C-alpha cells in the first residue's frame, strides 16, 4: 500500500492508473478507522481497480467548541486495517498541505439542507465537509466515492453538491455497521465511559423500534418520532439534540412515511454527541 502525504504524489499515482484504463474509488475518512470504515473500503475494492482512502482530520468542519483537539488519531493502526482490506493508497496530508496559508475559498450549499438536523447546532460543519470533499474529488478524480449511511445528512448533502457542481462521480452510500449490542460504530464511541457505553445503546433501541413501526405499516411520522423520543428519554444519561424525520433527498420535514423518509437522531450521552438513523 502506498502512503502519500503530498497532493502531487496522489495525482501522479492516479494519472498512471488512469493511463492504464483503471477505475479509481475514493473513501474519505477522518482516520481512527473501525469496521464501519473497513466495510466502505471492502465495497470500494469490490467495485474499483484502485482504491484511495483519505485519512485526514478536517479542521474546517469543527466549530470553536467542538472536539478537534481530542478527536482520536492512530495512523499506524489505520494503515494496518487499510492494508488488510486491500486499499491501494492512503492519503495522509498535513493541514498545511490541504489548506495553504491564507486559504479563503470554501464550497457551500446555500439552501436550507446544511441548516437542518445536525446543522442546527453545528452551523459551519457542512461547509467544512463540502470544502474538504470537493478538494479530495479534485485531487483524486475518482470514478466512485463511498460514504457511510450513518452520516446520512452528510451523504445527502454530498449527493446534492455532486449534482450541482457536475462532478460526474458516482456517490455510493453504504449501510451502517453496528456493534453486537446495536450501537452504531463511531470513532467517538471511544469517548464513552463504561456506564455511558451501556447507555448509548438507547439510540439503536429507538432506531429499531421506529423501523419496526414502519415495517408494521405505521404511516404517521409523529407517532413514530414520539415512540422513539419516549425510548431515549427513558435513559437518564441521554439528552436529545434532535429526533426528526425528513425526506432523504431534500432534508425537508416529512409528515407521512414514504420511501426514502429518513428518521435521524442526535443524542448526547454525557458530553459525547452520537448520531443514528434509519431509512424507511
PDB file of C-alpha atoms in Angstrom:
ATOM      1  CA  UNK A   1       0.000   0.000   0.000  1.00  0.00           C
ATOM      2  CA  UNK A   2       1.269   3.449  -0.947  1.00  0.00           C
ATOM      3  CA  UNK A   3       1.351   6.120   1.769  1.00  0.00           C
ATOM      4  CA  UNK A   4       1.139   9.615   0.256  1.00  0.00           C
ATOM      5  CA  UNK A   5       1.403  12.843   2.232  1.00  0.00           C
ATOM      6  CA  UNK A   6       1.571  15.204  -0.753  1.00  0.00           C
ATOM      7  CA  UNK A   7      -1.190  16.090  -3.206  1.00  0.00           C
ATOM      8  CA  UNK A   8       1.313  15.804  -6.056  1.00  0.00           C
ATOM      9  CA  UNK A   9       2.076  12.176  -5.140  1.00  0.00           C
ATOM     10  CA  UNK A  10      -1.618  11.251  -5.192  1.00  0.00           C
ATOM     11  CA  UNK A  11      -2.077  12.927  -8.573  1.00  0.00           C
ATOM     12  CA  UNK A  12       0.981  11.190 -10.007  1.00  0.00           C
ATOM     13  CA  UNK A  13      -0.260   7.734  -8.965  1.00  0.00           C
ATOM     14  CA  UNK A  14      -3.841   8.369 -10.137  1.00  0.00           C
ATOM     15  CA  UNK A  15      -2.606   9.681 -13.517  1.00  0.00           C
ATOM     16  CA  UNK A  16      -0.627   6.464 -14.009  1.00  0.00           C
ATOM     17  CA  UNK A  17      -3.650   4.291 -13.154  1.00  0.00           C
ATOM     18  CA  UNK A  18      -5.922   6.239 -15.492  1.00  0.00           C
ATOM     19  CA  UNK A  19      -3.352   5.912 -18.278  1.00  0.00           C
ATOM     20  CA  UNK A  20      -3.776   2.145 -17.842  1.00  0.00           C
ATOM     21  CA  UNK A  21      -7.568   2.493 -18.075  1.00  0.00           C
ATOM     22  CA  UNK A  22      -8.143   1.554 -14.420  1.00  0.00           C
ATOM     23  CA  UNK A  23     -11.102   2.750 -12.329  1.00  0.00           C
ATOM     24  CA  UNK A  24     -10.459   4.649  -9.106  1.00  0.00           C
ATOM     25  CA  UNK A  25     -12.546   4.606  -5.922  1.00  0.00           C
ATOM     26  CA  UNK A  26     -12.277   7.088  -3.049  1.00  0.00           C
ATOM     27  CA  UNK A  27     -13.153   6.526   0.610  1.00  0.00           C
ATOM     28  CA  UNK A  28     -12.899   9.827   2.541  1.00  0.00           C
ATOM     29  CA  UNK A  29     -12.265   9.331   6.285  1.00  0.00           C
ATOM     30  CA  UNK A  30     -11.035  11.234   9.326  1.00  0.00           C
ATOM     31  CA  UNK A  31      -8.977   8.256  10.470  1.00  0.00           C
ATOM     32  CA  UNK A  32      -9.227   6.237  13.699  1.00  0.00           C
ATOM     33  CA  UNK A  33     -10.695   3.558  11.487  1.00  0.00           C
ATOM     34  CA  UNK A  34     -13.066   0.796  12.574  1.00  0.00           C
ATOM     35  CA  UNK A  35     -15.165  -1.934  10.932  1.00  0.00           C
ATOM     36  CA  UNK A  36     -17.554   0.673   9.527  1.00  0.00           C
ATOM     37  CA  UNK A  37     -14.724   2.243   7.536  1.00  0.00           C
ATOM     38  CA  UNK A  38     -13.456  -1.215   6.603  1.00  0.00           C
ATOM     39  CA  UNK A  39     -16.852  -2.021   5.070  1.00  0.00           C
ATOM     40  CA  UNK A  40     -16.557   1.091   2.853  1.00  0.00           C
ATOM     41  CA  UNK A  41     -13.083   0.006   1.717  1.00  0.00           C
ATOM     42  CA  UNK A  42     -14.364  -3.513   1.019  1.00  0.00           C
ATOM     43  CA  UNK A  43     -17.180  -2.103  -1.118  1.00  0.00           C
ATOM     44  CA  UNK A  44     -14.749   0.172  -2.977  1.00  0.00           C
ATOM     45  CA  UNK A  45     -12.317  -2.693  -3.597  1.00  0.00           C
ATOM     46  CA  UNK A  46     -15.163  -4.823  -4.963  1.00  0.00           C
ATOM     47  CA  UNK A  47     -16.195  -2.114  -7.463  1.00  0.00           C
ATOM     48  CA  UNK A  48     -12.948  -0.349  -8.449  1.00  0.00           C
ATOM     49  CA  UNK A  49      -9.498  -1.355  -9.703  1.00  0.00           C
ATOM     50  CA  UNK A  50      -7.664   1.044  -7.352  1.00  0.00           C
ATOM     51  CA  UNK A  51      -8.849   2.458  -4.015  1.00  0.00           C
ATOM     52  CA  UNK A  52      -7.645   5.672  -2.396  1.00  0.00           C
ATOM     53  CA  UNK A  53      -8.517   6.274   1.265  1.00  0.00           C
ATOM     54  CA  UNK A  54      -8.025   9.741   2.719  1.00  0.00           C
ATOM     55  CA  UNK A  55      -7.045   9.815   6.413  1.00  0.00           C
ATOM     56  CA  UNK A  56      -7.360  13.458   7.471  1.00  0.00           C
ATOM     57  CA  UNK A  57      -8.990  15.125  10.471  1.00  0.00           C
ATOM     58  CA  UNK A  58     -10.501  18.124   8.700  1.00  0.00           C
ATOM     59  CA  UNK A  59     -10.344  21.259  10.890  1.00  0.00           C
ATOM     60  CA  UNK A  60     -12.822  23.290   8.821  1.00  0.00           C
ATOM     61  CA  UNK A  61     -15.771  21.103   9.833  1.00  0.00           C
ATOM     62  CA  UNK A  62     -15.246  21.598  13.580  1.00  0.00           C
ATOM     63  CA  UNK A  63     -16.810  24.534  15.410  1.00  0.00           C
ATOM     64  CA  UNK A  64     -14.854  26.544  18.030  1.00  0.00           C
ATOM     65  CA  UNK A  65     -16.139  24.486  20.989  1.00  0.00           C
ATOM     66  CA  UNK A  66     -16.033  21.080  19.319  1.00  0.00           C
ATOM     67  CA  UNK A  67     -13.649  18.171  19.756  1.00  0.00           C
ATOM     68  CA  UNK A  68     -10.957  18.829  17.096  1.00  0.00           C
ATOM     69  CA  UNK A  69      -8.030  18.686  19.552  1.00  0.00           C
ATOM     70  CA  UNK A  70      -9.159  15.469  21.237  1.00  0.00           C
ATOM     71  CA  UNK A  71     -10.518  13.727  18.132  1.00  0.00           C
ATOM     72  CA  UNK A  72      -8.880  10.257  18.271  1.00  0.00           C
ATOM     73  CA  UNK A  73      -5.975   9.516  15.924  1.00  0.00           C
ATOM     74  CA  UNK A  74      -3.957   6.328  15.308  1.00  0.00           C
ATOM     75  CA  UNK A  75      -2.441   6.361  11.835  1.00  0.00           C
ATOM     76  CA  UNK A  76      -0.342   3.237  12.358  1.00  0.00           C
ATOM     77  CA  UNK A  77      -3.425   1.202  13.242  1.00  0.00           C
ATOM     78  CA  UNK A  78      -5.320   2.788  10.326  1.00  0.00           C
ATOM     79  CA  UNK A  79      -2.647   1.635   7.879  1.00  0.00           C
ATOM     80  CA  UNK A  80      -2.816  -1.957   9.150  1.00  0.00           C
ATOM     81  CA  UNK A  81      -6.591  -2.035   8.685  1.00  0.00           C
ATOM     82  CA  UNK A  82      -6.411  -0.446   5.216  1.00  0.00           C
ATOM     83  CA  UNK A  83      -3.699  -2.799   4.013  1.00  0.00           C
ATOM     84  CA  UNK A  84      -5.647  -5.806   5.303  1.00  0.00           C
ATOM     85  CA  UNK A  85      -8.726  -4.678   3.367  1.00  0.00           C
ATOM     86  CA  UNK A  86      -6.939  -4.046   0.084  1.00  0.00           C
ATOM     87  CA  UNK A  87      -6.638  -0.250  -0.141  1.00  0.00           C
ATOM     88  CA  UNK A  88      -4.132   0.800  -2.816  1.00  0.00           C
ATOM     89  CA  UNK A  89      -3.125   4.191  -1.436  1.00  0.00           C
ATOM     90  CA  UNK A  90      -3.729   6.122   1.782  1.00  0.00           C
ATOM     91  CA  UNK A  91      -3.603   9.913   1.531  1.00  0.00           C
ATOM     92  CA  UNK A  92      -2.478  11.352   4.881  1.00  0.00           C
ATOM     93  CA  UNK A  93      -1.837  15.071   4.348  1.00  0.00           C
ATOM     94  CA  UNK A  94      -0.946  17.748   6.883  1.00  0.00           C
ATOM     95  CA  UNK A  95      -3.376  20.599   7.499  1.00  0.00           C
ATOM     96  CA  UNK A  96      -0.906  22.874   5.672  1.00  0.00           C
ATOM     97  CA  UNK A  97      -0.948  20.595   2.617  1.00  0.00           C
ATOM     98  CA  UNK A  98      -4.748  20.683   2.410  1.00  0.00           C
ATOM     99  CA  UNK A  99      -5.185  24.331   3.378  1.00  0.00           C
ATOM    100  CA  UNK A 100      -2.333  26.543   2.134  1.00  0.00           C
ATOM    101  CA  UNK A 101      -1.537  29.674   4.137  1.00  0.00           C
ATOM    102  CA  UNK A 102      -4.331  32.283   3.881  1.00  0.00           C
ATOM    103  CA  UNK A 103      -6.685  29.809   2.166  1.00  0.00           C
ATOM    104  CA  UNK A 104     -10.015  31.605   1.876  1.00  0.00           C
ATOM    105  CA  UNK A 105     -12.123  29.541  -0.539  1.00  0.00           C
ATOM    106  CA  UNK A 106     -14.985  27.352   0.656  1.00  0.00           C
ATOM    107  CA  UNK A 107     -17.641  25.215  -1.002  1.00  0.00           C
ATOM    108  CA  UNK A 108     -21.064  25.793   0.491  1.00  0.00           C
ATOM    109  CA  UNK A 109     -24.647  24.799  -0.270  1.00  0.00           C
ATOM    110  CA  UNK A 110     -26.796  27.887   0.206  1.00  0.00           C
ATOM    111  CA  UNK A 111     -30.226  26.290   0.602  1.00  0.00           C
ATOM    112  CA  UNK A 112     -31.532  25.005   3.952  1.00  0.00           C
ATOM    113  CA  UNK A 113     -30.030  21.481   3.745  1.00  0.00           C
ATOM    114  CA  UNK A 114     -26.933  22.330   5.833  1.00  0.00           C
ATOM    115  CA  UNK A 115     -29.116  24.102   8.434  1.00  0.00           C
ATOM    116  CA  UNK A 116     -31.296  21.068   9.145  1.00  0.00           C
ATOM    117  CA  UNK A 117     -30.707  18.249  11.658  1.00  0.00           C
ATOM    118  CA  UNK A 118     -27.030  18.425  12.761  1.00  0.00           C
ATOM    119  CA  UNK A 119     -26.668  21.831  11.109  1.00  0.00           C
ATOM    120  CA  UNK A 120     -28.916  23.441  13.731  1.00  0.00           C
ATOM    121  CA  UNK A 121     -26.215  23.055  16.378  1.00  0.00           C
ATOM    122  CA  UNK A 122     -23.190  22.766  14.049  1.00  0.00           C
ATOM    123  CA  UNK A 123     -23.648  25.761  11.729  1.00  0.00           C
ATOM    124  CA  UNK A 124     -20.285  25.627   9.902  1.00  0.00           C
ATOM    125  CA  UNK A 125     -19.971  21.836   9.813  1.00  0.00           C
ATOM    126  CA  UNK A 126     -21.281  21.107   6.323  1.00  0.00           C
ATOM    127  CA  UNK A 127     -19.407  23.998   4.740  1.00  0.00           C
ATOM    128  CA  UNK A 128     -16.247  22.313   6.015  1.00  0.00           C
ATOM    129  CA  UNK A 129     -17.416  18.894   4.820  1.00  0.00           C
ATOM    130  CA  UNK A 130     -18.287  20.152   1.320  1.00  0.00           C
ATOM    131  CA  UNK A 131     -14.980  22.014   1.065  1.00  0.00           C
ATOM    132  CA  UNK A 132     -12.763  19.092   2.056  1.00  0.00           C
ATOM    133  CA  UNK A 133     -14.712  16.543  -0.007  1.00  0.00           C
ATOM    134  CA  UNK A 134     -14.622  18.869  -3.009  1.00  0.00           C
ATOM    135  CA  UNK A 135     -10.837  19.190  -2.600  1.00  0.00           C
ATOM    136  CA  UNK A 136     -10.487  15.403  -2.357  1.00  0.00           C
ATOM    137  CA  UNK A 137     -12.571  14.981  -5.520  1.00  0.00           C
ATOM    138  CA  UNK A 138     -10.263  17.441  -7.315  1.00  0.00           C
ATOM    139  CA  UNK A 139      -7.116  15.717  -6.025  1.00  0.00           C
ATOM    140  CA  UNK A 140      -8.152  12.080  -6.589  1.00  0.00           C
ATOM    141  CA  UNK A 141     -10.599  12.488  -9.523  1.00  0.00           C
ATOM    142  CA  UNK A 142     -12.319   9.206  -8.586  1.00  0.00           C
ATOM    143  CA  UNK A 143     -14.903   7.374 -10.656  1.00  0.00           C
ATOM    144  CA  UNK A 144     -16.813   6.443  -7.494  1.00  0.00           C
ATOM    145  CA  UNK A 145     -16.786   7.686  -3.891  1.00  0.00           C
ATOM    146  CA  UNK A 146     -18.061   5.713  -0.905  1.00  0.00           C
ATOM    147  CA  UNK A 147     -19.725   7.169   2.205  1.00  0.00           C
ATOM    148  CA  UNK A 148     -21.348   5.586   5.260  1.00  0.00           C
ATOM    149  CA  UNK A 149     -25.089   5.876   5.768  1.00  0.00           C
ATOM    150  CA  UNK A 150     -24.506   6.652   9.460  1.00  0.00           C
ATOM    151  CA  UNK A 151     -23.741  10.225   8.383  1.00  0.00           C
ATOM    152  CA  UNK A 152     -26.945  10.347   6.332  1.00  0.00           C
ATOM    153  CA  UNK A 153     -27.223  14.145   6.226  1.00  0.00           C
ATOM    154  CA  UNK A 154     -23.638  14.363   5.006  1.00  0.00           C
ATOM    155  CA  UNK A 155     -24.380  11.787   2.289  1.00  0.00           C
ATOM    156  CA  UNK A 156     -27.485  13.682   1.160  1.00  0.00           C
ATOM    157  CA  UNK A 157     -25.591  16.992   1.032  1.00  0.00           C
ATOM    158  CA  UNK A 158     -22.653  15.487  -0.874  1.00  0.00           C
ATOM    159  CA  UNK A 159     -25.031  13.991  -3.441  1.00  0.00           C
ATOM    160  CA  UNK A 160     -26.571  17.450  -3.865  1.00  0.00           C
ATOM    161  CA  UNK A 161     -23.119  19.061  -4.236  1.00  0.00           C
ATOM    162  CA  UNK A 162     -22.079  16.492  -6.855  1.00  0.00           C
ATOM    163  CA  UNK A 163     -25.252  17.125  -8.880  1.00  0.00           C
ATOM    164  CA  UNK A 164     -24.968  20.899  -8.616  1.00  0.00           C
ATOM    165  CA  UNK A 165     -21.253  21.015  -9.455  1.00  0.00           C
ATOM    166  CA  UNK A 166     -21.442  18.413 -12.284  1.00  0.00           C
ATOM    167  CA  UNK A 167     -18.655  16.298 -10.782  1.00  0.00           C
ATOM    168  CA  UNK A 168     -19.540  13.163 -12.731  1.00  0.00           C
ATOM    169  CA  UNK A 169     -18.609  10.987  -9.745  1.00  0.00           C
ATOM    170  CA  UNK A 170     -20.907   8.160  -8.648  1.00  0.00           C
ATOM    171  CA  UNK A 171     -21.695   8.539  -4.925  1.00  0.00           C
ATOM    172  CA  UNK A 172     -22.370   5.252  -3.169  1.00  0.00           C
ATOM    173  CA  UNK A 173     -23.939   5.083   0.299  1.00  0.00           C
ATOM    174  CA  UNK A 174     -23.063   2.039   2.401  1.00  0.00           C
ATOM    175  CA  UNK A 175     -25.010   0.519   5.322  1.00  0.00           C
ATOM    176  CA  UNK A 176     -24.440   1.391   8.987  1.00  0.00           C
ATOM    177  CA  UNK A 177     -22.177  -1.137  10.711  1.00  0.00           C
ATOM    178  CA  UNK A 178     -23.138  -1.863  14.318  1.00  0.00           C
ATOM    179  CA  UNK A 179     -21.626  -3.380  17.439  1.00  0.00           C
ATOM    180  CA  UNK A 180     -23.124  -6.667  18.656  1.00  0.00           C
ATOM    181  CA  UNK A 181     -25.429  -4.739  21.022  1.00  0.00           C
ATOM    182  CA  UNK A 182     -26.689  -2.468  18.226  1.00  0.00           C
ATOM    183  CA  UNK A 183     -24.649   0.689  18.812  1.00  0.00           C
ATOM    184  CA  UNK A 184     -23.584   2.256  15.503  1.00  0.00           C
ATOM    185  CA  UNK A 185     -19.804   2.094  15.156  1.00  0.00           C
ATOM    186  CA  UNK A 186     -18.199   5.512  15.543  1.00  0.00           C
ATOM    187  CA  UNK A 187     -14.768   6.886  16.364  1.00  0.00           C
ATOM    188  CA  UNK A 188     -16.468   8.967  19.072  1.00  0.00           C
ATOM    189  CA  UNK A 189     -17.593   5.820  20.918  1.00  0.00           C
ATOM    190  CA  UNK A 190     -14.092   5.821  22.446  1.00  0.00           C
ATOM    191  CA  UNK A 191     -15.076   8.904  24.474  1.00  0.00           C
ATOM    192  CA  UNK A 192     -17.709   6.936  26.401  1.00  0.00           C
ATOM    193  CA  UNK A 193     -17.148   5.649  29.933  1.00  0.00           C
ATOM    194  CA  UNK A 194     -18.305   2.040  30.570  1.00  0.00           C
ATOM    195  CA  UNK A 195     -21.577   3.325  32.061  1.00  0.00           C
ATOM    196  CA  UNK A 196     -22.108   5.718  29.133  1.00  0.00           C
ATOM    197  CA  UNK A 197     -21.272   2.974  26.655  1.00  0.00           C
ATOM    198  CA  UNK A 198     -24.140   0.882  28.046  1.00  0.00           C
ATOM    199  CA  UNK A 199     -26.456   3.900  28.000  1.00  0.00           C
ATOM    200  CA  UNK A 200     -25.555   4.665  24.369  1.00  0.00           C
ATOM    201  CA  UNK A 201     -27.468   1.605  23.125  1.00  0.00           C
ATOM    202  CA  UNK A 202     -30.625   3.664  23.701  1.00  0.00           C
ATOM    203  CA  UNK A 203     -30.088   5.232  20.249  1.00  0.00           C
ATOM    204  CA  UNK A 204     -30.197   1.935  18.391  1.00  0.00           C
ATOM    205  CA  UNK A 205     -33.147   0.761  20.533  1.00  0.00           C
ATOM    206  CA  UNK A 206     -35.061   3.845  19.352  1.00  0.00           C
ATOM    207  CA  UNK A 207     -33.948   3.238  15.751  1.00  0.00           C
ATOM    208  CA  UNK A 208     -35.027  -0.417  15.822  1.00  0.00           C
ATOM    209  CA  UNK A 209     -38.412   0.490  17.345  1.00  0.00           C
ATOM    210  CA  UNK A 210     -39.030   3.103  14.649  1.00  0.00           C
ATOM    211  CA  UNK A 211     -38.025   0.662  11.943  1.00  0.00           C
ATOM    212  CA  UNK A 212     -40.379  -1.973  13.349  1.00  0.00           C
ATOM    213  CA  UNK A 213     -43.272   0.511  13.389  1.00  0.00           C
ATOM    214  CA  UNK A 214     -42.649   1.380   9.723  1.00  0.00           C
ATOM    215  CA  UNK A 215     -42.463  -2.305   8.813  1.00  0.00           C
ATOM    216  CA  UNK A 216     -45.781  -2.850  10.620  1.00  0.00           C
ATOM    217  CA  UNK A 217     -47.414  -0.206   8.444  1.00  0.00           C
ATOM    218  CA  UNK A 218     -47.341   2.929  10.604  1.00  0.00           C
ATOM    219  CA  UNK A 219     -47.585   5.949   8.267  1.00  0.00           C
ATOM    220  CA  UNK A 220     -47.810   8.817  10.760  1.00  0.00           C
ATOM    221  CA  UNK A 221     -44.326  10.264  11.227  1.00  0.00           C
ATOM    222  CA  UNK A 222     -45.130  11.975  14.532  1.00  0.00           C
ATOM    223  CA  UNK A 223     -46.381   8.726  16.073  1.00  0.00           C
ATOM    224  CA  UNK A 224     -43.014   7.117  15.276  1.00  0.00           C
ATOM    225  CA  UNK A 225     -40.988  10.114  16.497  1.00  0.00           C
ATOM    226  CA  UNK A 226     -42.967  10.188  19.763  1.00  0.00           C
ATOM    227  CA  UNK A 227     -42.232   6.491  20.340  1.00  0.00           C
ATOM    228  CA  UNK A 228     -38.523   6.992  19.616  1.00  0.00           C
ATOM    229  CA  UNK A 229     -38.350  10.052  21.879  1.00  0.00           C
ATOM    230  CA  UNK A 230     -40.015   8.179  24.736  1.00  0.00           C
ATOM    231  CA  UNK A 231     -37.429   5.390  24.492  1.00  0.00           C
ATOM    232  CA  UNK A 232     -34.486   7.820  24.526  1.00  0.00           C
ATOM    233  CA  UNK A 233     -35.929   9.812  27.434  1.00  0.00           C
ATOM    234  CA  UNK A 234     -36.102   6.605  29.484  1.00  0.00           C
ATOM    235  CA  UNK A 235     -32.273   6.699  29.708  1.00  0.00           C
ATOM    236  CA  UNK A 236     -31.127   9.170  32.415  1.00  0.00           C
ATOM    237  CA  UNK A 237     -27.720   9.768  30.762  1.00  0.00           C
ATOM    238  CA  UNK A 238     -29.285  10.679  27.405  1.00  0.00           C
ATOM    239  CA  UNK A 239     -30.034  14.247  26.330  1.00  0.00           C
ATOM    240  CA  UNK A 240     -31.756  14.694  22.970  1.00  0.00           C
ATOM    241  CA  UNK A 241     -30.353  17.153  20.454  1.00  0.00           C
ATOM    242  CA  UNK A 242     -32.969  16.194  17.854  1.00  0.00           C
ATOM    243  CA  UNK A 243     -35.183  13.307  16.756  1.00  0.00           C
ATOM    244  CA  UNK A 244     -36.536  14.107  13.300  1.00  0.00           C
ATOM    245  CA  UNK A 245     -37.945  12.703  10.080  1.00  0.00           C
ATOM    246  CA  UNK A 246     -37.065  14.254   6.711  1.00  0.00           C
ATOM    247  CA  UNK A 247     -37.039  13.456   3.015  1.00  0.00           C
ATOM    248  CA  UNK A 248     -33.588  11.969   2.385  1.00  0.00           C
ATOM    249  CA  UNK A 249     -33.053  13.835  -0.903  1.00  0.00           C
ATOM    250  CA  UNK A 250     -34.095  17.318   0.234  1.00  0.00           C
ATOM    251  CA  UNK A 251     -33.912  17.110   4.071  1.00  0.00           C
ATOM    252  CA  UNK A 252     -37.336  18.812   4.193  1.00  0.00           C
ATOM    253  CA  UNK A 253     -39.512  17.754   7.138  1.00  0.00           C
ATOM    254  CA  UNK A 254     -41.670  14.710   6.479  1.00  0.00           C
ATOM    255  CA  UNK A 255     -45.240  14.352   7.742  1.00  0.00           C
ATOM    256  CA  UNK A 256     -46.025  10.933   6.305  1.00  0.00           C
ATOM    257  CA  UNK A 257     -43.845   7.872   5.882  1.00  0.00           C
ATOM    258  CA  UNK A 258     -42.848   7.409   2.243  1.00  0.00           C
ATOM    259  CA  UNK A 259     -39.965   5.616   0.542  1.00  0.00           C
ATOM    260  CA  UNK A 260     -36.729   7.422   1.441  1.00  0.00           C
ATOM    261  CA  UNK A 261     -38.076   9.051   4.604  1.00  0.00           C
ATOM    262  CA  UNK A 262     -35.032   9.438   6.848  1.00  0.00           C
ATOM    263  CA  UNK A 263     -35.562   9.063  10.593  1.00  0.00           C
ATOM    264  CA  UNK A 264     -32.483  10.618  12.197  1.00  0.00           C
ATOM    265  CA  UNK A 265     -31.352  11.492  15.696  1.00  0.00           C
ATOM    266  CA  UNK A 266     -28.521  13.128  17.587  1.00  0.00           C
ATOM    267  CA  UNK A 267     -28.261  12.404  21.292  1.00  0.00           C
ATOM    268  CA  UNK A 268     -25.752  13.413  23.938  1.00  0.00           C
ATOM    269  CA  UNK A 269     -24.622  10.596  26.204  1.00  0.00           C
ATOM    270  CA  UNK A 270     -22.821  12.562  28.892  1.00  0.00           C
ATOM    271  CA  UNK A 271     -20.777  15.064  26.862  1.00  0.00           C
ATOM    272  CA  UNK A 272     -20.471  12.816  23.774  1.00  0.00           C
ATOM    273  CA  UNK A 273     -22.783  13.550  20.845  1.00  0.00           C
ATOM    274  CA  UNK A 274     -23.820  10.434  18.923  1.00  0.00           C
ATOM    275  CA  UNK A 275     -25.956  10.084  15.795  1.00  0.00           C
ATOM    276  CA  UNK A 276     -28.023   7.257  14.333  1.00  0.00           C
ATOM    277  CA  UNK A 277     -30.771   6.823  11.757  1.00  0.00           C
ATOM    278  CA  UNK A 278     -32.736   4.550   9.512  1.00  0.00           C
ATOM    279  CA  UNK A 279     -34.258   4.979   6.055  1.00  0.00           C
ATOM    280  CA  UNK A 280     -37.869   3.944   5.536  1.00  0.00           C
TER     281      UNK A 280
END
